[in-house]
Amino acid sequence: MTKRHDLTRRTQALLLAAALGLSPLVVAPALAQMRGLSVGGPNIHVGPRIPINPSVRYSPNLNYGPVVEDRIENGPPRTRKPPPERASKKSSRNPVAAADRTFVPNEVLIEIAGQPTAAQVQDIAKKHRLRQVQSQHIALLDTTFYRWRIPDGRSVDTVVKQLSADGGIKSAQRNSIFRLQDDPGGKAPFQYALAKLRLPEAQALSTGEKIKVAVIDSGIDIAHPELAGSIAGTFDALDSKEKAHAHGTSIAGIIAAHATLKGAAPAAKLLAIRAFGESKTGAESTTFLVLKGLDYAASNGAQIVNMSFAGPRDAVIARGLAAAAAKNMVLVAAVGNAGPKAAPLFPGADPHVIGVTATDASDAIFAKANQGAYVAVAAPGVDILAPLPDGKYGVSSGTSLSAAYVSGLAALMLARNPSLTPDEVRQALTQSARDLGAPGRDDRFGAGEADAFAAVSAVAAPVATASEPSARAPR
């Protein structure tokens, strides 16, 4: 839970101002005088994030923090009781708190050598006393992964060791857990990130048109007014009937909102990929589900992949990211919210990924952000107003949100110059960033805060000359 914030009239006024096209810089000084002013429109209340139901049977839970919600209906905020939790078998002999788990405690993820028949797969599972759960062919890696359960209480590492010694097994590993990276929100000027990133100036040059951004996340409210016309495709790695979720909806809005709010790339198209399942404590995913989402993104023309989640180093995910980068896909991820002394989290620390940290309205680093040599750039991620399901809005914080801004900025750059490689996008972002903290690159801010206008200006496509015809010119 968080403290109740006095945001009702404040946020009403800000949303109204946005609808009227007023600058946040004009509105902000007047907010102190708004206490006695009655403003029509939706009431904004502080309340707990809506509890969510378990649906990924074999995946542990994730703690997901509260946000400030814009409840369209009038009335006080209500705390909704979570529905009854579905029973799940826990075969680990040393159970660990769900929020502390880094892998599913009773599952393994394997590849089988060659092209096995169904009978051969069944024989291997029987030989190792495993129960088949699911399999998926991953076109990105041209291989099939099998997700199997350990029904007899053996540890995952014991089973992985046994499988690795089997000549018929190509690879075996844990089914890692990845968690969304956001935190409770507080108070900040309305959409201050626009000015911080110089997005209005950048959007005069590019709005992200014709660029596909894959959002691998929890469920996105594709019917939200902020996302009207933005969705180019949807994929549910869970094959679930879950409702839209706050985190995924917010991330999509930060990238492409274009109604009351303004996203980083309002003309970009989104691939809404649900890879994070809901539970009473939050939303989390696994190696298997993230890989399915990444494969869908690669197979459906995504030029950018936003990954606002974090987890342990994972060999299979690393292979998928390397393959995606080889297909010229720009990969952006949150560096994580585990704190400045925490070990690196992935995919944000992967060398093929642009790892993004979060800053606030005063350019201070987000206190919970991971720090390290893998931090590429910073972007606003504290007290960010973004869409929530059912036409609502909310304020939250975290490196998840800053990653979404950088994904949108990458879309502006690619729309401006479609020939850019992922390395060129990274280079332009870091070289044009506004230095923060110690002079030069550092482990807190990376190269500094992203500057959308400078980055987009730096990547303008060269003008073709008579002696050098454009690569896109007909021959």
PDB file of C-alpha atoms in Angstrom, residues 187-193 196 358-366 379-384:
ATOM      1  CA  LYS A 187       3.525  13.391  -7.376  1.00  0.00           C
ATOM      2  CA  ALA A 188       5.165  15.059 -10.354  1.00  0.00           C
ATOM      3  CA  PRO A 189       4.257  17.646 -12.996  1.00  0.00           C
ATOM      4  CA  PHE A 190       1.863  16.313 -15.601  1.00  0.00           C
ATOM      5  CA  GLN A 191       3.781  14.414 -18.318  1.00  0.00           C
ATOM      6  CA  TYR A 192       7.025  16.144 -17.378  1.00  0.00           C
ATOM      7  CA  ALA A 193       8.833  13.505 -19.451  1.00  0.00           C
ATOM      8  CA  LYS A 196      12.709  16.333 -20.312  1.00  0.00           C
ATOM      9  CA  ALA A 358      14.864   5.742 -14.549  1.00  0.00           C
ATOM     10  CA  THR A 359      15.081   9.370 -13.427  1.00  0.00           C
ATOM     11  CA  ASP A 360      12.588  11.718 -11.803  1.00  0.00           C
ATOM     12  CA  ALA A 361      11.399  15.245 -12.585  1.00  0.00           C
ATOM     13  CA  SER A 362      14.529  16.659 -10.911  1.00  0.00           C
ATOM     14  CA  ASP A 363      16.918  14.402 -12.853  1.00  0.00           C
ATOM     15  CA  ALA A 364      17.638  12.320  -9.744  1.00  0.00           C
ATOM     16  CA  ILE A 365      18.126   8.597 -10.228  1.00  0.00           C
ATOM     17  CA  PHE A 366      15.257   6.302  -9.241  1.00  0.00           C
ATOM     18  CA  ALA A 379      14.793   8.312 -19.192  1.00  0.00           C
ATOM     19  CA  PRO A 380      11.987   9.584 -16.969  1.00  0.00           C
ATOM     20  CA  GLY A 381      10.435   6.747 -15.004  1.00  0.00           C
ATOM     21  CA  VAL A 382       9.280   8.227 -11.700  1.00  0.00           C
ATOM     22  CA  ASP A 383       5.672   9.353 -11.164  1.00  0.00           C
ATOM     23  CA  ILE A 384       4.629   8.747 -14.746  1.00  0.00           C
TER      24      ILE A 384
END
